[in-house]
CSV table of C-alpha atoms and ligand atoms in Angstrom, one decimal:
chain,number,residue,atom,x,y,z
A,5,MET,CA,0.0,0.0,0.0
A,6,LYS,CA,1.1,3.6,-0.7
A,7,ASN,CA,2.5,5.4,2.4
A,8,LYS,CA,0.4,8.4,3.2
A,9,PRO,CA,-0.1,10.5,6.3
A,10,SER,CA,-2.8,8.4,7.9
A,11,ASN,CA,-5.1,8.5,10.8
A,12,ILE,CA,-8.0,6.4,9.5
A,13,ARG,CA,-7.8,2.8,8.6
A,14,LEU,CA,-10.3,1.7,5.9
A,15,GLY,CA,-11.3,-2.0,5.6
A,16,ILE,CA,-12.3,-2.9,2.1
A,17,PHE,CA,-14.2,-6.1,1.2
A,18,GLY,CA,-14.0,-6.9,-2.6
A,19,PHE,CA,-11.4,-6.0,-5.2
A,20,GLY,CA,-13.4,-6.5,-8.4
A,21,CYS,CA,-14.8,-3.7,-10.6
A,22,VAL,CA,-15.9,-1.4,-7.8
A,23,GLY,CA,-13.3,-2.3,-5.2
A,24,GLN,CA,-10.5,-1.6,-7.7
A,25,GLY,CA,-12.3,1.6,-8.7
A,26,LEU,CA,-12.4,2.8,-5.1
A,27,TYR,CA,-8.7,1.9,-4.7
A,28,ASP,CA,-7.8,3.9,-7.8
A,29,VAL,CA,-9.7,6.9,-6.5
A,30,LEU,CA,-8.0,6.7,-3.1
A,31,GLN,CA,-4.6,6.7,-4.8
A,32,THR,CA,-5.3,10.1,-6.3
A,33,ILE,CA,-6.4,11.7,-3.0
A,34,GLU,CA,-3.1,12.4,-1.3
A,35,GLN,CA,-4.5,14.3,1.6
A,36,ALA,CA,-7.3,11.8,2.4
A,37,GLY,CA,-5.5,10.5,5.5
A,38,ILE,CA,-6.7,7.0,4.8
A,39,GLU,CA,-4.7,3.9,5.2
A,40,VAL,CA,-6.1,0.9,3.4
A,41,ALA,CA,-6.0,-2.3,5.5
A,42,PRO,CA,-5.4,-5.6,3.7
A,43,ILE,CA,-8.3,-6.0,1.3
A,44,CYS,CA,-10.7,-9.0,1.8
A,45,VAL,CA,-11.3,-11.1,-1.3
A,46,LYS,CA,-12.3,-14.7,-1.9
A,47,ASP,CA,-10.2,-16.4,-4.5
A,48,LYS,CA,-6.6,-17.1,-3.4
A,49,GLU,CA,-5.6,-18.1,-7.0
A,50,LYS,CA,-6.7,-15.0,-8.8
A,51,PRO,CA,-4.0,-12.9,-10.4
A,52,ARG,CA,-4.1,-9.4,-8.8
A,53,SER,CA,-2.8,-5.9,-9.6
A,54,LEU,CA,-1.4,-5.6,-6.0
A,55,PRO,CA,1.0,-7.9,-4.1
A,56,ALA,CA,-0.3,-10.8,-2.1
A,57,SER,CA,0.4,-9.0,1.1
A,58,ALA,CA,-2.3,-6.4,0.2
A,59,PHE,CA,-5.0,-9.1,0.6
A,60,THR,CA,-6.7,-11.2,3.3
A,61,TYR,CA,-9.2,-14.0,2.7
A,62,ASN,CA,-11.0,-13.9,6.0
A,63,PRO,CA,-13.6,-11.2,6.6
A,64,GLN,CA,-13.1,-11.5,10.4
A,65,ASP,CA,-9.5,-10.2,9.9
A,66,LEU,CA,-11.1,-6.9,9.2
A,67,LEU,CA,-14.3,-7.0,11.2
A,68,GLN,CA,-12.5,-7.9,14.4
A,69,ASP,CA,-9.6,-5.5,14.0
A,70,GLU,CA,-10.2,-2.8,16.6
A,71,SER,CA,-8.2,-0.3,14.7
A,72,ILE,CA,-10.7,-0.3,11.9
A,73,THR,CA,-14.0,1.5,12.4
A,74,LEU,CA,-14.8,2.3,8.7
A,75,PHE,CA,-15.5,-0.3,6.0
A,76,ALA,CA,-16.4,-0.4,2.3
A,77,GLU,CA,-18.4,-3.5,1.4
A,78,LEU,CA,-18.0,-4.1,-2.3
A,79,ILE,CA,-18.5,-7.8,-2.9
A,80,SER,CA,-20.7,-9.6,-5.3
A,81,ASP,CA,-22.1,-12.2,-2.8
A,82,ALA,CA,-25.3,-10.7,-1.3
A,83,ASP,CA,-25.6,-13.1,1.6
A,84,GLU,CA,-22.0,-12.6,2.7
A,85,ALA,CA,-22.4,-8.9,2.2
A,86,TYR,CA,-25.4,-9.0,4.5
A,87,SER,CA,-23.5,-10.8,7.2
A,88,ILE,CA,-20.5,-8.3,6.9
A,89,VAL,CA,-22.8,-5.2,7.1
A,90,LYS,CA,-24.8,-6.6,10.0
A,91,GLN,CA,-21.7,-7.4,12.0
A,92,ALA,CA,-20.2,-4.0,11.4
A,93,LEU,CA,-23.4,-2.2,12.4
A,94,VAL,CA,-23.9,-4.3,15.6
A,95,ALA,CA,-20.4,-3.3,16.5
A,96,GLY,CA,-21.4,0.3,16.1
A,97,LYS,CA,-19.1,0.9,13.2
A,98,THR,CA,-19.5,2.7,9.9
A,99,ILE,CA,-19.9,0.8,6.6
A,100,VAL,CA,-20.5,1.9,3.0
A,101,SER,CA,-22.1,-0.7,0.6
A,102,ALA,CA,-22.8,-0.9,-3.1
A,103,ASN,CA,-24.9,-4.1,-2.9
A,104,LYS,CA,-28.4,-3.0,-3.9
A,105,LYS,CA,-29.8,-6.5,-3.8
A,106,MET,CA,-28.7,-7.0,-0.2
A,107,LEU,CA,-29.7,-3.5,0.9
A,108,ALA,CA,-33.2,-3.7,-0.7
A,109,THR,CA,-33.9,-7.1,0.8
A,110,HIS,CA,-32.9,-6.1,4.3
A,111,LEU,CA,-33.4,-2.4,4.5
A,112,PRO,CA,-35.9,-2.2,7.5
A,113,GLU,CA,-33.6,-4.4,9.6
A,114,LEU,CA,-30.5,-2.4,8.6
A,115,ILE,CA,-32.2,0.9,9.5
A,116,LYS,CA,-33.1,-0.6,13.0
A,117,LEU,CA,-29.6,-1.8,13.5
A,118,GLN,CA,-28.2,1.7,12.9
A,119,GLN,CA,-30.6,3.1,15.4
A,120,ASN,CA,-30.0,0.4,18.0
A,121,TYR,CA,-26.2,0.3,17.9
A,122,ASN,CA,-25.4,3.7,16.6
A,123,GLY,CA,-23.6,2.4,13.6
A,124,THR,CA,-23.7,4.1,10.1
A,125,LEU,CA,-24.6,2.7,6.7
A,126,LEU,CA,-24.3,4.7,3.5
A,127,TYR,CA,-25.0,3.3,0.0
A,128,GLU,CA,-25.0,6.0,-2.7
A,129,ALA,CA,-23.2,3.7,-5.2
A,130,ALA,CA,-26.0,1.1,-5.0
A,131,VAL,CA,-28.5,3.4,-6.9
A,132,GLY,CA,-27.5,5.0,-10.2
A,133,GLY,CA,-23.7,4.5,-9.8
A,134,SER,CA,-22.1,7.9,-9.9
A,135,ILE,CA,-25.4,9.8,-9.7
A,136,PRO,CA,-25.9,11.4,-6.2
A,137,ILE,CA,-29.6,10.4,-6.0
A,138,ILE,CA,-29.8,9.0,-2.5
A,139,ARG,CA,-28.1,11.9,-0.8
A,140,THR,CA,-30.2,14.4,-2.8
A,141,LEU,CA,-33.4,12.7,-1.7
A,142,GLU,CA,-32.3,12.0,1.8
A,143,SER,CA,-30.6,15.4,2.7
A,144,TYR,CA,-31.8,18.0,0.3
A,145,TYR,CA,-35.4,16.9,0.0
A,146,SER,CA,-35.9,15.4,3.5
A,147,SER,CA,-38.3,18.2,4.3
A,148,GLU,CA,-40.1,18.8,1.0
A,149,THR,CA,-42.9,16.6,-0.2
A,150,LEU,CA,-42.1,14.8,-3.5
A,151,GLN,CA,-44.8,13.9,-5.9
A,152,ARG,CA,-42.8,11.6,-8.2
A,153,VAL,CA,-39.4,10.1,-8.8
A,154,SER,CA,-38.8,8.3,-12.0
A,155,GLY,CA,-35.7,7.1,-13.7
A,156,ILE,CA,-33.6,4.9,-15.9
A,157,LEU,CA,-31.4,2.9,-13.4
A,158,ASN,CA,-30.0,0.0,-15.4
A,159,GLY,CA,-27.3,0.7,-17.9
A,160,SER,CA,-27.4,-2.7,-19.6
A,161,SER,CA,-31.1,-2.5,-20.5
A,162,ASN,CA,-30.7,1.1,-21.6
A,163,TYR,CA,-27.7,0.2,-23.8
A,164,ILE,CA,-29.7,-2.7,-25.4
A,165,LEU,CA,-32.8,-0.5,-26.1
A,166,SER,CA,-30.6,2.3,-27.4
A,167,LYS,CA,-28.7,0.1,-29.8
A,168,MET,CA,-31.8,-1.7,-31.1
A,169,GLU,CA,-33.3,1.7,-31.8
A,170,SER,CA,-30.4,3.7,-33.2
A,171,GLU,CA,-28.6,0.9,-35.1
A,172,GLY,CA,-31.5,-1.5,-35.8
A,173,LEU,CA,-29.7,-4.3,-33.9
A,174,SER,CA,-31.8,-7.3,-32.9
A,175,TYR,CA,-32.3,-7.8,-29.1
A,176,SER,CA,-29.8,-10.7,-29.0
A,177,LEU,CA,-27.1,-8.8,-31.0
A,178,ALA,CA,-27.5,-5.7,-28.8
A,179,LEU,CA,-27.3,-7.9,-25.7
A,180,GLN,CA,-24.1,-9.7,-27.0
A,181,GLN,CA,-22.6,-6.2,-27.6
A,182,ALA,CA,-23.5,-5.1,-24.1
A,183,GLN,CA,-21.9,-8.2,-22.7
A,184,LYS,CA,-18.7,-7.8,-24.8
A,185,LEU,CA,-18.4,-4.2,-23.5
A,186,GLY,CA,-18.9,-5.3,-19.9
A,187,PHE,CA,-22.2,-3.5,-19.5
A,188,ALA,CA,-24.1,-6.8,-19.0
A,189,GLU,CA,-23.3,-9.9,-17.0
A,190,ALA,CA,-22.9,-13.3,-18.6
A,191,ASP,CA,-26.3,-14.1,-17.0
A,192,PRO,CA,-28.2,-10.9,-17.9
A,193,THR,CA,-31.5,-11.9,-16.2
A,194,LEU,CA,-31.1,-9.5,-13.2
A,195,ASP,CA,-30.6,-6.5,-15.6
A,196,VAL,CA,-33.0,-7.2,-18.5
A,197,GLY,CA,-35.7,-8.8,-16.2
A,198,GLY,CA,-35.9,-5.5,-14.2
A,199,PHE,CA,-34.8,-7.2,-10.9
A,200,ASP,CA,-31.8,-4.9,-10.5
A,201,THR,CA,-34.0,-1.8,-11.2
A,202,VAL,CA,-36.6,-2.9,-8.7
A,203,ASN,CA,-34.0,-3.2,-5.9
A,204,LYS,CA,-32.9,0.4,-6.7
A,205,LEU,CA,-36.5,1.6,-6.7
A,206,SER,CA,-37.1,0.1,-3.3
A,207,LEU,CA,-34.2,2.1,-1.9
A,208,ILE,CA,-35.4,5.3,-3.6
A,209,ALA,CA,-38.9,4.8,-2.1
A,210,ALA,CA,-37.5,4.7,1.4
A,211,HIS,CA,-35.6,8.0,1.0
A,212,ALA,CA,-38.1,9.8,-1.2
A,213,PHE,CA,-41.3,8.8,0.4
A,214,GLY,CA,-40.4,7.0,3.7
A,215,VAL,CA,-41.9,3.7,2.6
A,216,THR,CA,-39.9,0.5,2.8
A,217,VAL,CA,-41.2,-2.0,0.4
A,218,LYS,CA,-39.9,-5.5,-0.3
A,219,PRO,CA,-38.7,-5.6,-3.9
A,220,GLU,CA,-40.8,-8.6,-4.7
A,221,LEU,CA,-44.0,-6.6,-3.9
A,222,ILE,CA,-43.3,-4.1,-6.6
A,223,LEU,CA,-44.7,-4.6,-10.1
A,224,ARG,CA,-41.8,-5.5,-12.4
A,225,PHE,CA,-41.6,-6.3,-16.1
A,226,GLY,CA,-38.3,-6.3,-18.0
A,227,ILE,CA,-37.2,-5.8,-21.6
A,228,ASP,CA,-36.3,-9.5,-22.3
A,229,VAL,CA,-39.1,-10.0,-24.8
A,230,VAL,CA,-39.0,-6.6,-26.5
A,231,GLY,CA,-39.0,-6.7,-30.3
A,232,GLU,CA,-37.9,-4.3,-33.1
A,233,GLU,CA,-41.7,-3.9,-33.9
A,234,ASP,CA,-42.3,-2.4,-30.4
A,235,LEU,CA,-39.6,0.2,-30.9
A,236,GLU,CA,-41.0,1.0,-34.4
A,237,ALA,CA,-44.5,1.4,-32.9
A,238,ALA,CA,-43.0,3.8,-30.3
A,239,ALA,CA,-41.3,5.8,-33.0
A,240,THR,CA,-44.6,6.4,-34.8
A,241,ILE,CA,-45.6,8.5,-31.9
A,242,GLU,CA,-42.2,10.1,-31.4
A,243,ALA,CA,-41.5,8.0,-28.3
A,244,ARG,CA,-38.8,5.7,-27.1
A,245,ILE,CA,-39.1,2.5,-25.1
A,246,ARG,CA,-37.1,2.8,-21.9
A,247,LEU,CA,-37.1,0.6,-18.7
A,248,VAL,CA,-38.4,3.1,-16.2
A,249,ALA,CA,-38.5,2.9,-12.4
A,250,PHE,CA,-41.5,4.9,-11.3
A,251,ALA,CA,-42.7,6.1,-7.9
A,252,GLU,CA,-45.6,8.5,-7.5
A,253,VAL,CA,-47.8,9.7,-4.6
A,254,ASN,CA,-51.4,10.7,-5.2
A,255,PRO,CA,-53.2,13.4,-3.2
A,256,PHE,CA,-54.4,10.7,-0.8
A,257,ASN,CA,-50.8,9.9,0.2
A,258,GLU,CA,-51.0,6.6,-1.7
A,259,LEU,CA,-47.8,5.5,-3.3
A,260,ASN,CA,-47.7,3.7,-6.6
A,261,LEU,CA,-44.4,1.9,-7.5
A,262,HIS,CA,-43.5,0.0,-10.6
A,263,VAL,CA,-40.7,-0.9,-13.0
A,264,LEU,CA,-42.0,-1.2,-16.5
A,265,PRO,CA,-40.8,-0.7,-20.1
A,266,THR,CA,-42.4,2.6,-20.9
A,267,PHE,CA,-43.2,4.7,-23.9
A,268,VAL,CA,-41.2,7.9,-23.1
A,269,PRO,CA,-42.2,10.9,-25.2
A,270,ALA,CA,-39.5,13.2,-26.8
A,271,GLN,CA,-40.4,16.0,-24.4
A,272,ARG,CA,-39.2,14.1,-21.4
A,273,GLU,CA,-35.6,14.2,-20.2
A,274,LEU,CA,-35.5,10.4,-19.9
A,275,TYR,CA,-36.1,10.2,-23.7
A,276,HIS,CA,-32.6,11.6,-24.2
A,277,VAL,CA,-30.8,9.2,-21.8
A,278,VAL,CA,-29.0,6.8,-24.2
A,279,ASN,CA,-26.7,3.9,-24.1
A,280,GLU,CA,-25.3,2.9,-20.7
A,281,THR,CA,-26.2,6.2,-19.1
A,282,ASN,CA,-28.7,6.5,-16.2
A,283,GLY,CA,-31.0,9.4,-15.4
A,284,VAL,CA,-33.4,10.3,-12.7
A,285,THR,CA,-36.2,12.9,-12.6
A,286,ILE,CA,-37.3,14.2,-9.2
A,287,ASP,CA,-40.6,16.1,-8.9
A,288,PRO,CA,-40.9,18.0,-5.7
A,289,VAL,CA,-44.1,19.9,-4.9
A,290,PHE,CA,-42.5,23.4,-4.6
A,291,ALA,CA,-39.1,23.2,-6.3
A,292,GLY,CA,-40.4,22.0,-9.6
A,293,GLU,CA,-39.0,19.1,-11.7
A,294,GLN,CA,-35.3,18.4,-11.6
A,295,PHE,CA,-33.2,15.9,-13.5
A,296,ILE,CA,-29.8,14.2,-12.8
A,297,LYS,CA,-28.0,12.2,-15.4
A,298,GLY,CA,-24.7,10.4,-15.4
A,299,ARG,CA,-22.7,7.1,-15.4
A,300,GLY,CA,-24.8,4.5,-13.7
A,301,ALA,CA,-22.1,1.8,-13.4
A,302,GLY,CA,-18.4,1.1,-14.1
A,303,SER,CA,-15.3,0.9,-12.0
A,304,HIS,CA,-14.4,4.6,-11.5
A,305,PRO,CA,-17.9,6.2,-11.5
A,306,THR,CA,-19.0,3.7,-8.9
A,307,GLY,CA,-15.7,3.9,-7.0
A,308,SER,CA,-16.2,7.7,-6.9
A,309,ALA,CA,-19.7,7.3,-5.3
A,310,VAL,CA,-18.2,4.9,-2.7
A,311,TRP,CA,-15.5,7.5,-1.9
A,312,ALA,CA,-18.1,10.2,-1.6
A,313,ASP,CA,-19.8,8.1,1.1
A,314,VAL,CA,-16.5,7.2,2.8
A,315,SER,CA,-15.5,10.9,3.0
A,316,ALA,CA,-19.0,12.0,4.1
A,317,ALA,CA,-19.0,9.3,6.8
A,318,ILE,CA,-15.6,10.6,8.1
A,319,SER,CA,-17.3,14.0,8.5
A,320,GLY,CA,-20.0,12.4,10.5
A,321,TYR,CA,-22.7,12.2,7.9
A,322,ARG,CA,-25.5,9.6,8.3
A,323,TYR,CA,-28.9,9.1,6.9
A,324,ALA,CA,-31.7,10.4,9.1
A,325,TYR,CA,-34.5,8.5,7.3
A,326,ARG,CA,-36.7,11.4,8.3
A,327,LYS,CA,-39.5,10.4,6.0
A,328,THR,CA,-39.7,6.9,7.3
A,329,LYS,CA,-40.4,8.3,10.8
A,330,ILE,CA,-43.4,10.5,9.5
A,331,LYS,CA,-45.2,7.5,8.0
A,332,THR,CA,-48.0,9.3,6.2
A,333,ILE,CA,-47.6,7.6,2.9
A,334,VAL,CA,-48.8,4.0,2.2
A,335,LEU,CA,-48.3,1.7,-0.7
A,336,ASN,CA,-51.3,1.3,-2.9
A,337,GLN,CA,-51.3,-0.9,-6.0
A,338,ASP,CA,-54.9,-0.3,-7.1
A,339,LYS,CA,-54.0,2.5,-9.5
A,340,LYS,CA,-55.1,1.9,-13.1
A,341,ILE,CA,-52.5,2.3,-15.8
A,342,THR,CA,-52.7,2.1,-19.6
A,343,ILE,CA,-50.4,-0.5,-21.2
A,344,TYR,CA,-49.4,-1.6,-24.7
A,345,LEU,CA,-49.2,-5.4,-25.2
A,346,ARG,CA,-47.8,-7.4,-28.1
A,347,CYS,CA,-48.8,-11.1,-28.3
A,348,PRO,CA,-46.5,-13.1,-30.6
A,349,GLY,CA,-47.7,-15.9,-32.9
A,350,GLY,CA,-50.8,-17.7,-31.6
A,351,ALA,CA,-50.6,-16.4,-28.1
A,352,SER,CA,-53.7,-14.8,-26.7
A,353,LEU,CA,-54.2,-12.4,-23.8
A,354,PRO,CA,-54.8,-14.0,-20.5
A,355,GLU,CA,-58.3,-13.5,-18.8
A,356,ALA,CA,-58.1,-10.4,-16.7
A,357,ALA,CA,-60.2,-7.3,-15.8
A,358,TRP,CA,-59.1,-5.5,-19.0
A,359,GLU,CA,-60.8,-2.1,-19.7
A,360,ASN,CA,-60.8,-0.1,-22.9
A,361,LEU,CA,-59.1,-3.1,-24.7
A,362,VAL,CA,-58.3,-2.0,-28.3
A,363,LYS,CA,-56.6,-4.1,-30.9
A,364,ILE,CA,-54.1,-1.6,-32.5
A,365,GLN,CA,-52.2,-3.8,-35.0
A,366,GLU,CA,-52.4,-7.3,-36.4
A,367,THR,CA,-49.6,-8.8,-38.5
A,368,GLY,CA,-48.8,-12.4,-39.5
A,369,GLU,CA,-46.4,-12.6,-36.5
A,370,ALA,CA,-48.2,-10.7,-33.7
A,371,THR,CA,-51.2,-8.9,-32.4
A,372,SER,CA,-50.8,-5.7,-30.4
A,373,PHE,CA,-53.3,-4.1,-28.0
A,374,THR,CA,-53.7,-1.2,-25.7
A,375,ALA,CA,-55.7,-1.5,-22.5
A,376,ASP,CA,-56.3,-0.2,-19.0
A,377,ILE,CA,-55.6,-2.4,-16.0
A,378,SER,CA,-54.8,-2.0,-12.3
A,379,VAL,CA,-51.2,-2.5,-11.1
A,380,LYS,CA,-52.5,-5.3,-8.8
A,381,GLU,CA,-54.3,-7.1,-11.6
A,382,LEU,CA,-51.3,-6.9,-13.8
A,383,GLN,CA,-49.2,-8.4,-11.1
A,384,SER,CA,-51.6,-11.3,-10.8
A,385,ILE,CA,-51.3,-12.3,-14.5
A,386,GLN,CA,-47.5,-11.7,-14.7
A,387,THR,CA,-46.6,-15.4,-14.9
A,388,ASP,CA,-49.2,-16.0,-17.7
A,389,LEU,CA,-47.9,-13.0,-19.7
A,390,ALA,CA,-44.3,-14.1,-19.3
A,391,ALA,CA,-45.1,-17.8,-20.2
A,392,ASN,CA,-46.6,-16.5,-23.5
A,393,HIS,CA,-43.7,-14.1,-24.2
A,394,ILE,CA,-46.1,-11.2,-24.3
A,395,PHE,CA,-44.3,-7.9,-24.2
A,396,ILE,CA,-45.9,-5.1,-22.2
A,397,ALA,CA,-45.0,-1.4,-21.8
A,398,GLN,CA,-46.7,1.4,-20.0
A,399,ILE,CA,-48.2,4.0,-22.3
A,400,ALA,CA,-50.0,7.3,-21.5
A,401,ALA,CA,-53.7,7.3,-22.3
A,402,GLU,CA,-53.3,10.0,-25.0
A,403,GLN,CA,-50.3,8.1,-26.5
A,404,ALA,CA,-52.6,5.0,-26.7
A,405,VAL,CA,-55.1,6.8,-28.8
A,406,ASN,CA,-52.4,8.3,-31.0
A,407,ILE,CA,-50.5,5.0,-31.5
A,408,ALA,CA,-53.8,3.3,-32.7
A,409,LEU,CA,-54.3,6.1,-35.3
A,410,LYS,CA,-50.7,6.1,-36.5
A,411,LEU,CA,-50.5,2.4,-36.8
A,412,LYS,CA,-53.8,2.3,-38.7
A,413,GLN,CA,-52.5,5.0,-41.1
A,414,LYS,CA,-49.2,3.1,-41.6
A,415,ALA,CA,-51.1,-0.1,-42.5
A,416,GLU,CA,-53.4,1.8,-44.9
A,417,VAL,CA,-50.3,3.3,-46.7
A,418,ALA,CA,-48.7,-0.1,-46.9
A,419,TYR,CA,-51.8,-1.7,-48.5
A,420,SER,CA,-52.5,1.2,-50.9
B,507,LIG,N1,-19.9,-3.1,-11.4
B,507,LIG,C1,-20.6,-2.0,-11.2
B,507,LIG,O1,-20.6,-1.1,-12.1
B,507,LIG,C2,-21.5,-1.8,-10.0
B,507,LIG,C3,-22.2,-0.6,-9.9
B,507,LIG,C4,-23.0,-0.4,-8.8
B,507,LIG,C5,-23.0,-1.3,-7.8
B,507,LIG,N2,-22.3,-2.5,-7.9
B,507,LIG,C6,-22.4,-3.5,-6.9
B,507,LIG,O2,-21.1,-3.5,-6.3
B,507,LIG,C7,-20.8,-4.9,-5.8
B,507,LIG,C8,-19.5,-5.4,-6.4
B,507,LIG,O3,-19.7,-5.4,-7.8
B,507,LIG,P1,-18.4,-5.6,-8.7
B,507,LIG,O4,-18.9,-5.3,-10.1
B,507,LIG,O5,-17.2,-5.0,-8.2
B,507,LIG,O6,-18.3,-7.2,-8.7
B,507,LIG,P2,-17.0,-8.1,-9.2
B,507,LIG,O7,-16.2,-7.3,-10.1
B,507,LIG,O8,-17.6,-9.4,-9.5
B,507,LIG,O9,-16.1,-8.3,-7.9
B,507,LIG,C9,-16.6,-8.9,-6.7
B,507,LIG,C10,-15.6,-8.9,-5.6
B,507,LIG,O10,-16.2,-9.5,-4.5
B,507,LIG,C11,-15.3,-10.5,-4.0
B,507,LIG,N3,-16.1,-11.5,-3.3
B,507,LIG,C12,-17.2,-12.2,-3.7
B,507,LIG,N4,-17.6,-13.0,-2.8
B,507,LIG,C13,-16.9,-12.8,-1.7
B,507,LIG,C14,-16.8,-13.4,-0.4
B,507,LIG,N5,-17.7,-14.3,0.0
B,507,LIG,N6,-15.9,-12.9,0.5
B,507,LIG,C15,-15.0,-12.0,0.1
B,507,LIG,N7,-15.0,-11.4,-1.1
B,507,LIG,C16,-15.9,-11.9,-2.0
B,507,LIG,C17,-14.6,-11.1,-5.2
B,507,LIG,O11,-13.4,-11.7,-4.7
B,507,LIG,P3,-12.4,-12.3,-5.8
B,507,LIG,O12,-11.7,-11.1,-6.4
B,507,LIG,O13,-11.5,-13.2,-5.0
B,507,LIG,O14,-13.2,-13.1,-6.8
B,507,LIG,C18,-14.3,-9.8,-6.0
B,507,LIG,O15,-13.2,-9.1,-5.5
B,507,LIG,C19,-22.0,-5.7,-6.1
B,507,LIG,O16,-22.9,-5.7,-5.1
B,507,LIG,C20,-22.7,-4.9,-7.3
B,507,LIG,O17,-24.1,-5.1,-7.4
B,507,LIG,C21,-21.6,-2.7,-9.0
């Protein structure tokens, strides 16, 4: 390790994409006064960019070292991450984590542990990579009512959709390209299935609205069955399909949450978020709409967010979770939304309480509809829709009318 004037020992778990990113950032900050303890990793055989003496393989070497009170948990194993974070908090220590899955799964317990043992947990890097969304919601907007937060929070899905749209690539080619460039994992399910985004939305809901919701209770559809024809349909109404995390409170303090492919019109900021970039729109009651855009993943952007948390923690910063203490807002999934559906081949729509069901296009290969349905009802038929490879996307009611007209006009031109 580089010799620096040091007074704080930092215990890092994980030296992969994010761990290395944090390490690189620390090397550039000469005055940080941070000494990095041996880094905890798992695989003893893996070639490393640092000498063997820079590593340890037993998390307890760090957790039980009394000279370390500040940790960065940057490992890929959510169960082990949970155990590390829990142990640090019970010891009243400070820990920064990037593990959205672990955080979203255990958030209520992790909040309680901080309160009971006076430890600190920060996790900016877990949502939107380098975008300072959690701290903005938690600190700046802790006293203002927010109406809505919506965003593109998964770089892999956004890259795939952007490339299909701008270069006409098929879904599988765009996915392969994303994997080659390191934007998507070998198993892309967590990204393209919307699971990663739902974990991030669950963390946003806690800080923006004070509601802690288990990720599995949030309506979630991914982009894994999107087709070129869906993007073409969106283009006819000057919209783009994006995987959008959406949280909105109605005047009765009821919160609606979902992660859905969405027809985003050209007037919205999210329309212009392309490739692996992430973007979040915040809609406070008084301040008016705001938008933050930036790198949602990657070694240095994410390492930078971890460093921002480490240095904030050194200055004594912790989340107050002010809105979770007020508890005026409750989750309500009864809201009706309008959706676009494309049923491939002989697949037919499952039985459900559809309203305003309109067939908007029929080709030899697929039939498309628009319809209204409640979030709860859509959740109840999710398995049927997935089994039949039916693509769904949220569409605004006025866009639904427009798309029906535009597709009809297009068909008439084609036949004339
Ligand atoms: N990559 C990104 O852009 C990004 C962005 C935001 C958040 N995150 C989150 O950050 C975390 C780390 O992601 P990553 O991309 O850096 O993963 P990664 O490149 O796969 O690296 C994972 C690291 O965790 C270590 N590890 C895994 N299991 C361990 C265990 N049981 N005990 C000790 N060390 C263990 C691995 O050790 P070995 O080196 O020995 O294999 C490796 O160093 C994840 O929670 C991820 O979701 C990542």
